[in-house]
PDB file of C-alpha atoms in Angstrom:
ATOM      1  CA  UNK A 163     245.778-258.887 -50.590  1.00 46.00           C
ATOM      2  CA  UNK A 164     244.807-258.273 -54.204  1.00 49.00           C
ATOM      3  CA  UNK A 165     242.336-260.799 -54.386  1.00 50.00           C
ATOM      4  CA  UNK A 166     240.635-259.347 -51.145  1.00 50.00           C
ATOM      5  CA  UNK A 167     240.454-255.935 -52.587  1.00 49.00           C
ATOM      6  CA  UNK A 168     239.345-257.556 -55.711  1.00 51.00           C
ATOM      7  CA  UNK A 169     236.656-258.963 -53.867  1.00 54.00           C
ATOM      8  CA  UNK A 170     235.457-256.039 -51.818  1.00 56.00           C
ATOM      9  CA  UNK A 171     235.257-253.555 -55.260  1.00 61.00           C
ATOM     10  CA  UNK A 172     232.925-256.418 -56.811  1.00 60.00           C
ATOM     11  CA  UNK A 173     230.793-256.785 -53.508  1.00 62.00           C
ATOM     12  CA  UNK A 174     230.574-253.138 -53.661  1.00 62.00           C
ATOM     13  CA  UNK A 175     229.135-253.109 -57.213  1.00 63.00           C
ATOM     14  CA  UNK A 176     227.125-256.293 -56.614  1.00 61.00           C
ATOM     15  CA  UNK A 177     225.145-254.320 -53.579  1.00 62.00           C
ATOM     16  CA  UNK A 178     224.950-251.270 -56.021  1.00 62.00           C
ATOM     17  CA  UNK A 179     223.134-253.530 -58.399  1.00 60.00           C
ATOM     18  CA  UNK A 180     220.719-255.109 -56.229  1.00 61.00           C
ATOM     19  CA  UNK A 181     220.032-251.660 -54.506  1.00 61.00           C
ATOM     20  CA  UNK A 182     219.508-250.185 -58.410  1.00 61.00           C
ATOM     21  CA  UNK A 183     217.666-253.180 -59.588  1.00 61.00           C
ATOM     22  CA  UNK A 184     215.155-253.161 -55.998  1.00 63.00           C
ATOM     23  CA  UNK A 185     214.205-249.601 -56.650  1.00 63.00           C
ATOM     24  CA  UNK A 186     213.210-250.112 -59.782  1.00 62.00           C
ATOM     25  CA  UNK A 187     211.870-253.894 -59.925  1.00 63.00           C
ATOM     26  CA  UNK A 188     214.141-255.334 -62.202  1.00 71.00           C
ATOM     27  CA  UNK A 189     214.702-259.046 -62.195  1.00 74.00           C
ATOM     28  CA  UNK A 190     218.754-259.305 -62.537  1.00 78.00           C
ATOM     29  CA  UNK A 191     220.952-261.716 -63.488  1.00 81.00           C
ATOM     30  CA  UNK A 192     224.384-260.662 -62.227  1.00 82.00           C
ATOM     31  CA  UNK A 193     227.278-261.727 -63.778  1.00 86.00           C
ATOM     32  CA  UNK A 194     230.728-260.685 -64.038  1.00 85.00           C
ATOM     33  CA  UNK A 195     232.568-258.793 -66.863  1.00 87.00           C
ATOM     34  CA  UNK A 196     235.516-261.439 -67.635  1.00 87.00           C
ATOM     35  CA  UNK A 197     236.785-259.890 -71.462  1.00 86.00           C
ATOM     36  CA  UNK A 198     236.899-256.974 -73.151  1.00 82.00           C
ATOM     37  CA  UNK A 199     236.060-256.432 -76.872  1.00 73.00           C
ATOM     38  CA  UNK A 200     239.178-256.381 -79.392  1.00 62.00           C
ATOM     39  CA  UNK A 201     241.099-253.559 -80.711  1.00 56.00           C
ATOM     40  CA  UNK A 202     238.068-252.088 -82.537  1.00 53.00           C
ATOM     41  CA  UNK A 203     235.040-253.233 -80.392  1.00 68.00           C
ATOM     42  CA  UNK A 204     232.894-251.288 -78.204  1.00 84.00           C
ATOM     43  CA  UNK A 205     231.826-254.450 -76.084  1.00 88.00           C
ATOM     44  CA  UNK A 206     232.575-256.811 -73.245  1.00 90.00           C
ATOM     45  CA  UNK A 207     231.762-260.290 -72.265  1.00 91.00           C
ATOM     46  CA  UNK A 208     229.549-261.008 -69.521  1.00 91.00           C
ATOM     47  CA  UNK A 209     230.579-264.926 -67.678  1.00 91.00           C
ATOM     48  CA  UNK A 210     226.698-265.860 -67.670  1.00 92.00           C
ATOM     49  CA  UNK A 211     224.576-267.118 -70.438  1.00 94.00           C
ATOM     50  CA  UNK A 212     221.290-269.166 -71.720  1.00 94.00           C
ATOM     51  CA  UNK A 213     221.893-271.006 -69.418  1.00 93.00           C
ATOM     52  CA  UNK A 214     220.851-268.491 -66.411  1.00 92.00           C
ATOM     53  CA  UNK A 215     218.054-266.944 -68.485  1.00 92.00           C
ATOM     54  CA  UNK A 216     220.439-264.104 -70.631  1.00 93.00           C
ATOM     55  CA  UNK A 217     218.742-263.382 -73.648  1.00 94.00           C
ATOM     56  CA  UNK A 218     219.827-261.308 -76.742  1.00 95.00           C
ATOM     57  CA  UNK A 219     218.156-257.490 -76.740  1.00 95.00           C
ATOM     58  CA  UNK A 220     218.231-257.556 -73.009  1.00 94.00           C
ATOM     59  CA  UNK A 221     219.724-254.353 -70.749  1.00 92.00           C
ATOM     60  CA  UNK A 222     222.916-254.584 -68.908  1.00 92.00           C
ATOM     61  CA  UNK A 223     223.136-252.178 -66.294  1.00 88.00           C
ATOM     62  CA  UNK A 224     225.091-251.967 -62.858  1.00 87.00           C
ATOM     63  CA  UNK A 225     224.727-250.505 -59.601  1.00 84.00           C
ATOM     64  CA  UNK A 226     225.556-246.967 -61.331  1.00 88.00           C
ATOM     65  CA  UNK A 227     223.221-247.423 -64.259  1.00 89.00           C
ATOM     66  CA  UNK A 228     222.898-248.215 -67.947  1.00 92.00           C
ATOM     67  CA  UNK A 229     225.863-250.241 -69.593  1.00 91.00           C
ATOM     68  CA  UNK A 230     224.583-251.582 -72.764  1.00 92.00           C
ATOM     69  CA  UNK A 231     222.722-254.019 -74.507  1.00 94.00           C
ATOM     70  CA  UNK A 232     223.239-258.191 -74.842  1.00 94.00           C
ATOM     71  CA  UNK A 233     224.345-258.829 -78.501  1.00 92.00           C
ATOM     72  CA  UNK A 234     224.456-262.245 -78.391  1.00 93.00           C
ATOM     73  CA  UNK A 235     224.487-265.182 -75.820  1.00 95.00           C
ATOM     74  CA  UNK A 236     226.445-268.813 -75.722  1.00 94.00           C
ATOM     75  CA  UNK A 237     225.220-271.078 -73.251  1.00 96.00           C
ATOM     76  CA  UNK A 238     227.753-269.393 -70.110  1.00 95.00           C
ATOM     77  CA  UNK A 239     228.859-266.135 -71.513  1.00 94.00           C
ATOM     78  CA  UNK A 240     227.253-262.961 -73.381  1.00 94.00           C
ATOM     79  CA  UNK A 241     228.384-260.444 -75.815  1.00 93.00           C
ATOM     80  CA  UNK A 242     227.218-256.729 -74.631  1.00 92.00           C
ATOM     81  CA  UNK A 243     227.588-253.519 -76.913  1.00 92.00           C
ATOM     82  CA  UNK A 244     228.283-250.854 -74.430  1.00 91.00           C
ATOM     83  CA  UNK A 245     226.600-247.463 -74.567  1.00 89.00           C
ATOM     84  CA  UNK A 246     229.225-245.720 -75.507  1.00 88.00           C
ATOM     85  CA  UNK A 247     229.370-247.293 -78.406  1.00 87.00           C
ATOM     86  CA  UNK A 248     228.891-245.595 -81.712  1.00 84.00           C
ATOM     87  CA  UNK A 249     226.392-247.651 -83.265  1.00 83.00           C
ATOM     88  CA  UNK A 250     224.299-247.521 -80.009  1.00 87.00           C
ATOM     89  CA  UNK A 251     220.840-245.253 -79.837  1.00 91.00           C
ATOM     90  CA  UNK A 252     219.204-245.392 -76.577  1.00 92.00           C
ATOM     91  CA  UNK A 253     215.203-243.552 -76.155  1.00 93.00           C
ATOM     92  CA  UNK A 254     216.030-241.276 -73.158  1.00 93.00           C
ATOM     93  CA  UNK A 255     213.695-239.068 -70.800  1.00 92.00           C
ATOM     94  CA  UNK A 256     214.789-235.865 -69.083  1.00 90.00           C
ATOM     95  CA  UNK A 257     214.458-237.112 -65.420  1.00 86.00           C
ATOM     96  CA  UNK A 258     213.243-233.272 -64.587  1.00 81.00           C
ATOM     97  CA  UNK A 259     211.410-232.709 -67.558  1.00 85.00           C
ATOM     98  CA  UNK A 260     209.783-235.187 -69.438  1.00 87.00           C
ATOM     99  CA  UNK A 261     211.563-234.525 -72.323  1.00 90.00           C
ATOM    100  CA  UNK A 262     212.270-237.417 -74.691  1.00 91.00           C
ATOM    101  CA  UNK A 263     215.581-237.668 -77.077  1.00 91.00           C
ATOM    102  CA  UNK A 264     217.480-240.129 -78.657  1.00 92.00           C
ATOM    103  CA  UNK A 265     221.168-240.452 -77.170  1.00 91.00           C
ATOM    104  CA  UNK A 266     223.963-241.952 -79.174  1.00 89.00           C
ATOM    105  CA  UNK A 267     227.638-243.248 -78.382  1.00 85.00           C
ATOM    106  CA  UNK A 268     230.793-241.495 -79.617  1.00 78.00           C
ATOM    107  CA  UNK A 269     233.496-244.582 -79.062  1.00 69.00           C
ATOM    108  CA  UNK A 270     234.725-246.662 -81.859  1.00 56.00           C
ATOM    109  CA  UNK A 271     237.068-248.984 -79.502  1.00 52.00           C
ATOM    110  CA  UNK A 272     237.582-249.421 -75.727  1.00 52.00           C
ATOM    111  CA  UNK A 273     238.839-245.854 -75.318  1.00 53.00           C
ATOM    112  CA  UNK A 274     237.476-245.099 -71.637  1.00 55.00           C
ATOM    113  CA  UNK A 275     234.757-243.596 -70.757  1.00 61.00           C
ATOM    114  CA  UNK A 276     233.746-241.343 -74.302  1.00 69.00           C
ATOM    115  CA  UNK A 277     230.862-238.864 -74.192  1.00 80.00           C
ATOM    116  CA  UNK A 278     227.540-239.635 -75.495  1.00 88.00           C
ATOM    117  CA  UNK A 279     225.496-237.053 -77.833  1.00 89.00           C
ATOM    118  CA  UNK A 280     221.619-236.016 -77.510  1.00 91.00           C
ATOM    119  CA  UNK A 281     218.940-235.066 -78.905  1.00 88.00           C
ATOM    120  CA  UNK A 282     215.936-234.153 -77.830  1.00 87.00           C
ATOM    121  CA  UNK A 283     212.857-234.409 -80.108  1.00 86.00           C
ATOM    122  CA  UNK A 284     210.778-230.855 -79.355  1.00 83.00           C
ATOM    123  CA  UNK A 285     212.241-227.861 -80.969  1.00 79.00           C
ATOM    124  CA  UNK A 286     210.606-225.764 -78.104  1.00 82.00           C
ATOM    125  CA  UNK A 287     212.856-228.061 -75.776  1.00 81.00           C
ATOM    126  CA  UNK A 288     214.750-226.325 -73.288  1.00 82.00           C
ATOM    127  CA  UNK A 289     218.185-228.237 -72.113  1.00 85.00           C
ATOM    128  CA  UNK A 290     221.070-227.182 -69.356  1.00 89.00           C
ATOM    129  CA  UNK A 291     224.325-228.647 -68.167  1.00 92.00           C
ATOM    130  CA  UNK A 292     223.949-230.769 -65.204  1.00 92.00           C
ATOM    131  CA  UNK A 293     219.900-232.711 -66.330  1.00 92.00           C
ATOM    132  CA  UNK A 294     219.653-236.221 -65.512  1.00 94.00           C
ATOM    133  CA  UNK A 295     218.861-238.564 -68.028  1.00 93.00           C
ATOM    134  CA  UNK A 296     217.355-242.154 -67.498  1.00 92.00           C
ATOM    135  CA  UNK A 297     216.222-245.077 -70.270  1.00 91.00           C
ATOM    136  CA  UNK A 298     212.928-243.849 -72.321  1.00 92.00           C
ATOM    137  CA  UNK A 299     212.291-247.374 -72.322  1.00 85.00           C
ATOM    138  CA  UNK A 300     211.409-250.414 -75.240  1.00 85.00           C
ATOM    139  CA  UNK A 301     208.276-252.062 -76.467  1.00 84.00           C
ATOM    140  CA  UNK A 302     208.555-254.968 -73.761  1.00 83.00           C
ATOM    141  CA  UNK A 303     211.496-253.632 -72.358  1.00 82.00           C
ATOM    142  CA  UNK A 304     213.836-254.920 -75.008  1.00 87.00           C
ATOM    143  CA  UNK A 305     216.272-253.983 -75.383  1.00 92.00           C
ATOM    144  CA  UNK A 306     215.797-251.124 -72.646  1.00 92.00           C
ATOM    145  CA  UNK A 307     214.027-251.176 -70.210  1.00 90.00           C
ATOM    146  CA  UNK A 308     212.398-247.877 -68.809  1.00 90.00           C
ATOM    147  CA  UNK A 309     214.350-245.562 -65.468  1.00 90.00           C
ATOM    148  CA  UNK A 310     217.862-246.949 -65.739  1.00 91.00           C
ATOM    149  CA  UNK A 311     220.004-243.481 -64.923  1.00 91.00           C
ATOM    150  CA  UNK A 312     222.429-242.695 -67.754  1.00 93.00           C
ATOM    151  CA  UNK A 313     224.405-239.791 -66.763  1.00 93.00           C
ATOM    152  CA  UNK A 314     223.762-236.050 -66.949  1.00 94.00           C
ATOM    153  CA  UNK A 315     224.506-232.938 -69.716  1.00 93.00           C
ATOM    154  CA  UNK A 316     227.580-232.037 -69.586  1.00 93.00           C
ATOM    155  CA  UNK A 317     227.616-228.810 -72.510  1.00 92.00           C
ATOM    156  CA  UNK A 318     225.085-227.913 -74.921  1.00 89.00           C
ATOM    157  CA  UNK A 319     224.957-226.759 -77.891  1.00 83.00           C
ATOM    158  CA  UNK A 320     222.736-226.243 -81.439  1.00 75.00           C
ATOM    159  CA  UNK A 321     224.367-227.399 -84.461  1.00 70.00           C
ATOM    160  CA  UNK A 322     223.966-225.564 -87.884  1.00 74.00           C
ATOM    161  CA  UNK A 323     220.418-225.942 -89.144  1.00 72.00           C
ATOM    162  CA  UNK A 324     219.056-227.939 -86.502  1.00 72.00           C
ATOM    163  CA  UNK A 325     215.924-227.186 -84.699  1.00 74.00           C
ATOM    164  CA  UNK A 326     216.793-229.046 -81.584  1.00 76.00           C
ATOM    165  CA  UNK A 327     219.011-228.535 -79.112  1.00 76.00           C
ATOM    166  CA  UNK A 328     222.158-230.865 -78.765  1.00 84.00           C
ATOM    167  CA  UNK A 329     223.394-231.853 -75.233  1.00 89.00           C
ATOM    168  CA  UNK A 330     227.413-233.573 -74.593  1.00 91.00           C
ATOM    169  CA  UNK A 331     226.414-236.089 -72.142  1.00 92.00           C
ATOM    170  CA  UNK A 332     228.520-238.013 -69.285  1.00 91.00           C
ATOM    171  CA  UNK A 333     227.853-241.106 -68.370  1.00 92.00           C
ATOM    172  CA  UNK A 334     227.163-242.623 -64.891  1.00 89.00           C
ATOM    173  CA  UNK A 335     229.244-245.903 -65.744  1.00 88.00           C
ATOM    174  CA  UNK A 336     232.757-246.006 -65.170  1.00 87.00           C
ATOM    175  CA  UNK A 337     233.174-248.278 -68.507  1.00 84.00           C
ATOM    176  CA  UNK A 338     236.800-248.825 -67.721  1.00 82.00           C
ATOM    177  CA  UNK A 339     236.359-249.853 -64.222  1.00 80.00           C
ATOM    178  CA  UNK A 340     232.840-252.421 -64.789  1.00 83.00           C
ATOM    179  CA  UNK A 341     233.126-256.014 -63.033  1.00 82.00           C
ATOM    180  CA  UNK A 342     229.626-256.887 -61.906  1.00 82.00           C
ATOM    181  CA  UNK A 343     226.836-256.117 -63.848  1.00 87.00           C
ATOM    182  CA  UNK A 344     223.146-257.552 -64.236  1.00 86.00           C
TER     183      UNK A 344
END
């Protein structure tokens, strides 16, 4: 009976995926999410590899939208820093807007699903609770490529001597709940 539900959540995510990845024209790998990172890492590993066509600097998304980035690759599994992650900067776009930021994660360690922090690049930028943000995109789409939904502004605020605006942002992902992702 577990195995059966087991099966039905990842078919679930698997047609989110495809239905994400059609939209947009993505070619996708899928693969399945078969570690977590230690104690103190912000990542996850992926059960495909080289060896079906993962490369390094490549986005990991699922059927809800951006999950991270491929570290590194071994010929059947891959290393992906998740967005949350601290040391992760992603280019966004205001889907209403236009407006282009930088977005970076808050987590240290697999501690759920953490906000991420933005900031947006124009000083005359105007930014509200409940936006939509999606990937700015990479030079050759690595390691993001462009439209992948990221979550929305949760709070906003301007920090001391800062010209821009600062937005609390949720994500899309459930990052405690991925299995399939591409």
């Amino acid at each position: 009976l577990a195995g059966s539900q087991v099966a039905g959540q990842d078919a679930a995510q698997l047609a989110g995926l495809l239905h994400l990845s059609i939209r947009n024209g993505y070619r996708v790998v899928a693969a399945t999410v078969i570690a977590a990172g230690g104690g103190y890492s912000d990542t996850v590993t992926i059960g495909a590899g080289s060896g079906a066509g993962i490369a390094a600097n490549e986005t990991v998304l699922n059927g809800d939208g951006l999950v991270g980035m491929v570290l590194s690759v071994t010929r059947s599994t891959a290393t992906v820093q998740l967005a949350t992650n601290a040391g992760t900067t992603v280019g966004i776009k205001m889907a209403g807007s236009g407006q282009i930021g930088a977005l970076t994660g808050t987590a240290g360690s697999m501690t759920g699903t953490a906000p991420l922090t933005l900031t947006l690049f124009s000083a005359t930028a105007t930014l509200k609770p409940g936006e939509q943000l999606v990937t700015f995109g990479s030079v050759g789409g690595r390691p993001y490529v462009p439209g992948v939904p990221i979550g929305k502004v949760t709070a906003v605020t301007t920090r001391p001597g800062s010209l821009t605006p600062t937005g609390i942002v949720a994500p899309s992902v459930d990052f405690t709940g991925l299995g399939v992702v591409g």
